Amino acid sequence: QVQLVESGGGLVQSGGSLRLSCAASGRTFDLYVIGWFRQAPGKEREFVAAINWDGHTTYNEDSVKGRFTISRDNPKDTVYLQMNFLKPEDTAVYYCAADVPPLAGWTTDNYDYWGQGTQVTVSS
């Protein structure tokens, strides 16, 4: 009943920036938390950032070190991930995920809906 589509990935040089977008459609009125996760080849999927409907946020500080900012445009049902000062270790497929009640923990990967992912590649 909910569809998520990520966009904005691509190839960027180390130190550059990208802005990822997650557009939600379908039964979006009861979405409460939208998060970003990433997975590099051979690595576990890891939590990046999440935001709830009224703007409260949480981050994986060990991974993003204050370089990323998540925001949400509720009227447009869109969530953004602004990524600055990108590093090669940020290279991964980035996934948008949404949760509805009953809610999973923000930093777990047990969200209800997932997008198809968008590739982010950071060159040295």
PDB file of C-alpha atoms in Angstrom:
ATOM      1  CA  GLN A   1       0.000   0.000   0.000  1.00  0.00           C
ATOM      2  CA  VAL A   2       3.051   2.264   0.233  1.00  0.00           C
ATOM      3  CA  GLN A   3       5.635   2.786  -2.456  1.00  0.00           C
ATOM      4  CA  LEU A   4       9.003   4.439  -1.934  1.00  0.00           C
ATOM      5  CA  VAL A   5      11.222   5.685  -4.747  1.00  0.00           C
ATOM      6  CA  GLU A   6      14.752   6.932  -4.131  1.00  0.00           C
ATOM      7  CA  SER A   7      16.577   9.268  -6.451  1.00  0.00           C
ATOM      8  CA  GLY A   8      19.646  11.460  -6.474  1.00  0.00           C
ATOM      9  CA  GLY A   9      22.413   8.892  -6.329  1.00  0.00           C
ATOM     10  CA  GLY A  10      25.365   8.946  -8.649  1.00  0.00           C
ATOM     11  CA  LEU A  11      29.105   9.278  -8.931  1.00  0.00           C
ATOM     12  CA  VAL A  12      30.796  12.032  -6.982  1.00  0.00           C
ATOM     13  CA  GLN A  13      34.369  12.885  -6.125  1.00  0.00           C
ATOM     14  CA  SER A  14      35.602  12.604  -2.567  1.00  0.00           C
ATOM     15  CA  GLY A  15      34.649  15.741  -0.681  1.00  0.00           C
ATOM     16  CA  GLY A  16      31.629  16.385  -2.863  1.00  0.00           C
ATOM     17  CA  SER A  17      27.941  16.398  -2.058  1.00  0.00           C
ATOM     18  CA  LEU A  18      24.784  14.597  -3.091  1.00  0.00           C
ATOM     19  CA  ARG A  19      21.169  15.059  -2.120  1.00  0.00           C
ATOM     20  CA  LEU A  20      19.050  11.931  -2.050  1.00  0.00           C
ATOM     21  CA  SER A  21      15.271  12.079  -2.257  1.00  0.00           C
ATOM     22  CA  CYS A  22      12.677   9.560  -1.147  1.00  0.00           C
ATOM     23  CA  ALA A  23       9.216  10.041  -2.591  1.00  0.00           C
ATOM     24  CA  ALA A  24       6.386   8.148  -0.918  1.00  0.00           C
ATOM     25  CA  SER A  25       3.074   7.311  -2.550  1.00  0.00           C
ATOM     26  CA  GLY A  26       0.017   5.274  -1.717  1.00  0.00           C
ATOM     27  CA  ARG A  27      -1.259   5.256   1.854  1.00  0.00           C
ATOM     28  CA  THR A  28       1.213   7.845   3.049  1.00  0.00           C
ATOM     29  CA  PHE A  29      -1.053   9.488   5.615  1.00  0.00           C
ATOM     30  CA  ASP A  30      -0.101   7.080   8.395  1.00  0.00           C
ATOM     31  CA  LEU A  31       3.645   7.005   7.784  1.00  0.00           C
ATOM     32  CA  TYR A  32       5.406   7.925  10.999  1.00  0.00           C
ATOM     33  CA  VAL A  33       9.127   7.268  10.544  1.00  0.00           C
ATOM     34  CA  ILE A  34      11.198   7.349   7.369  1.00  0.00           C
ATOM     35  CA  GLY A  35      14.802   6.259   7.507  1.00  0.00           C
ATOM     36  CA  TRP A  36      17.827   5.917   5.292  1.00  0.00           C
ATOM     37  CA  PHE A  37      19.979   2.807   5.278  1.00  0.00           C
ATOM     38  CA  ARG A  38      22.972   1.856   3.186  1.00  0.00           C
ATOM     39  CA  GLN A  39      24.664  -1.351   2.159  1.00  0.00           C
ATOM     40  CA  ALA A  40      28.063  -1.754   0.566  1.00  0.00           C
ATOM     41  CA  PRO A  41      29.035  -4.966  -1.252  1.00  0.00           C
ATOM     42  CA  GLY A  42      29.895  -7.674   1.240  1.00  0.00           C
ATOM     43  CA  LYS A  43      28.834  -5.519   4.168  1.00  0.00           C
ATOM     44  CA  GLU A  44      25.832  -5.496   6.453  1.00  0.00           C
ATOM     45  CA  ARG A  45      23.066  -3.025   5.861  1.00  0.00           C
ATOM     46  CA  GLU A  46      23.551  -0.156   8.276  1.00  0.00           C
ATOM     47  CA  PHE A  47      21.364   2.600   9.590  1.00  0.00           C
ATOM     48  CA  VAL A  48      22.169   6.121   8.423  1.00  0.00           C
ATOM     49  CA  ALA A  49      19.447   8.491   9.609  1.00  0.00           C
ATOM     50  CA  ALA A  50      15.728   8.679  10.342  1.00  0.00           C
ATOM     51  CA  ILE A  51      13.047  11.294  10.838  1.00  0.00           C
ATOM     52  CA  ASN A  52       9.515  11.106  12.169  1.00  0.00           C
ATOM     53  CA  TRP A  53       6.470  13.009  10.949  1.00  0.00           C
ATOM     54  CA  ASP A  54       6.976  16.050  13.170  1.00  0.00           C
ATOM     55  CA  GLY A  55      10.658  16.448  12.379  1.00  0.00           C
ATOM     56  CA  HIS A  56      12.537  14.678  15.157  1.00  0.00           C
ATOM     57  CA  THR A  57      15.703  13.084  13.817  1.00  0.00           C
ATOM     58  CA  THR A  58      18.347  10.571  14.758  1.00  0.00           C
ATOM     59  CA  TYR A  59      21.654   9.721  13.088  1.00  0.00           C
ATOM     60  CA  ASN A  60      24.289   7.039  13.042  1.00  0.00           C
ATOM     61  CA  GLU A  61      26.998   9.379  14.219  1.00  0.00           C
ATOM     62  CA  ASP A  62      29.715   6.751  13.871  1.00  0.00           C
ATOM     63  CA  SER A  63      29.002   6.515  10.137  1.00  0.00           C
ATOM     64  CA  VAL A  64      28.070  10.034   9.071  1.00  0.00           C
ATOM     65  CA  LYS A  65      30.033  12.060  11.641  1.00  0.00           C
ATOM     66  CA  GLY A  66      27.738  15.047  11.309  1.00  0.00           C
ATOM     67  CA  ARG A  67      28.159  15.219   7.530  1.00  0.00           C
ATOM     68  CA  PHE A  68      24.615  14.170   6.619  1.00  0.00           C
ATOM     69  CA  THR A  69      21.306  15.895   7.266  1.00  0.00           C
ATOM     70  CA  ILE A  70      17.876  14.310   6.979  1.00  0.00           C
ATOM     71  CA  SER A  71      14.778  16.424   6.407  1.00  0.00           C
ATOM     72  CA  ARG A  72      11.128  15.830   5.611  1.00  0.00           C
ATOM     73  CA  ASP A  73       8.606  17.712   3.504  1.00  0.00           C
ATOM     74  CA  ASN A  74       5.321  16.360   4.828  1.00  0.00           C
ATOM     75  CA  PRO A  75       3.002  18.053   2.294  1.00  0.00           C
ATOM     76  CA  LYS A  76       5.022  16.443  -0.512  1.00  0.00           C
ATOM     77  CA  ASP A  77       5.534  13.113   1.296  1.00  0.00           C
ATOM     78  CA  THR A  78       9.217  13.425   0.527  1.00  0.00           C
ATOM     79  CA  VAL A  79      12.297  12.871   2.673  1.00  0.00           C
ATOM     80  CA  TYR A  80      15.750  14.116   1.780  1.00  0.00           C
ATOM     81  CA  LEU A  81      19.230  13.086   2.776  1.00  0.00           C
ATOM     82  CA  GLN A  82      21.786  15.812   2.204  1.00  0.00           C
ATOM     83  CA  MET A  83      25.241  14.250   2.123  1.00  0.00           C
ATOM     84  CA  ASN A  84      28.251  16.543   2.343  1.00  0.00           C
ATOM     85  CA  PHE A  85      31.992  15.912   2.491  1.00  0.00           C
ATOM     86  CA  LEU A  86      31.517  12.486   0.997  1.00  0.00           C
ATOM     87  CA  LYS A  87      34.196   9.844   1.451  1.00  0.00           C
ATOM     88  CA  PRO A  88      34.950   6.662  -0.508  1.00  0.00           C
ATOM     89  CA  GLU A  89      33.665   4.642   2.441  1.00  0.00           C
ATOM     90  CA  ASP A  90      30.245   6.209   1.859  1.00  0.00           C
ATOM     91  CA  THR A  91      29.987   4.204  -1.363  1.00  0.00           C
ATOM     92  CA  ALA A  92      26.921   1.981  -1.067  1.00  0.00           C
ATOM     93  CA  VAL A  93      23.384   1.414  -2.206  1.00  0.00           C
ATOM     94  CA  TYR A  94      21.209   3.768  -0.195  1.00  0.00           C
ATOM     95  CA  TYR A  95      17.710   2.651   0.712  1.00  0.00           C
ATOM     96  CA  CYS A  96      14.731   4.627   1.893  1.00  0.00           C
ATOM     97  CA  ALA A  97      12.479   2.851   4.384  1.00  0.00           C
ATOM     98  CA  ALA A  98       9.192   3.748   6.045  1.00  0.00           C
ATOM     99  CA  ASP A  99       7.552   2.504   9.211  1.00  0.00           C
ATOM    100  CA  VAL A 100       3.944   2.511  10.368  1.00  0.00           C
ATOM    101  CA  PRO A 101       2.569   1.426  13.747  1.00  0.00           C
ATOM    102  CA  PRO A 102       3.515  -0.824  15.396  1.00  0.00           C
ATOM    103  CA  LEU A 103       6.858   0.899  15.062  1.00  0.00           C
ATOM    104  CA  ALA A 104      10.238  -0.751  14.992  1.00  0.00           C
ATOM    105  CA  GLY A 105      13.199   0.866  16.625  1.00  0.00           C
ATOM    106  CA  TRP A 106      14.443   3.769  14.535  1.00  0.00           C
ATOM    107  CA  THR A 107      17.911   2.337  14.028  1.00  0.00           C
ATOM    108  CA  THR A 108      16.853  -1.220  13.190  1.00  0.00           C
ATOM    109  CA  ASP A 109      16.202  -2.455   9.664  1.00  0.00           C
ATOM    110  CA  ASN A 110      12.769  -3.843  10.557  1.00  0.00           C
ATOM    111  CA  TYR A 111      10.830  -1.127   8.741  1.00  0.00           C
ATOM    112  CA  ASP A 112       7.581  -1.941   6.955  1.00  0.00           C
ATOM    113  CA  TYR A 113       8.335  -0.572   3.483  1.00  0.00           C
ATOM    114  CA  TRP A 114      11.493  -0.259   1.435  1.00  0.00           C
ATOM    115  CA  GLY A 115      12.507   1.464  -1.763  1.00  0.00           C
ATOM    116  CA  GLN A 116      14.570  -0.076  -4.523  1.00  0.00           C
ATOM    117  CA  GLY A 117      17.770   1.698  -3.552  1.00  0.00           C
ATOM    118  CA  THR A 118      19.958   4.230  -5.298  1.00  0.00           C
ATOM    119  CA  GLN A 119      23.675   3.794  -5.896  1.00  0.00           C
ATOM    120  CA  VAL A 120      26.104   6.289  -4.429  1.00  0.00           C
ATOM    121  CA  THR A 121      29.706   5.984  -5.558  1.00  0.00           C
ATOM    122  CA  VAL A 122      32.418   8.224  -4.153  1.00  0.00           C
ATOM    123  CA  SER A 123      35.741   8.206  -5.956  1.00  0.00           C
ATOM    124  CA  SER A 124      39.079   8.939  -4.324  1.00  0.00           C
TER     125      SER A 124
END
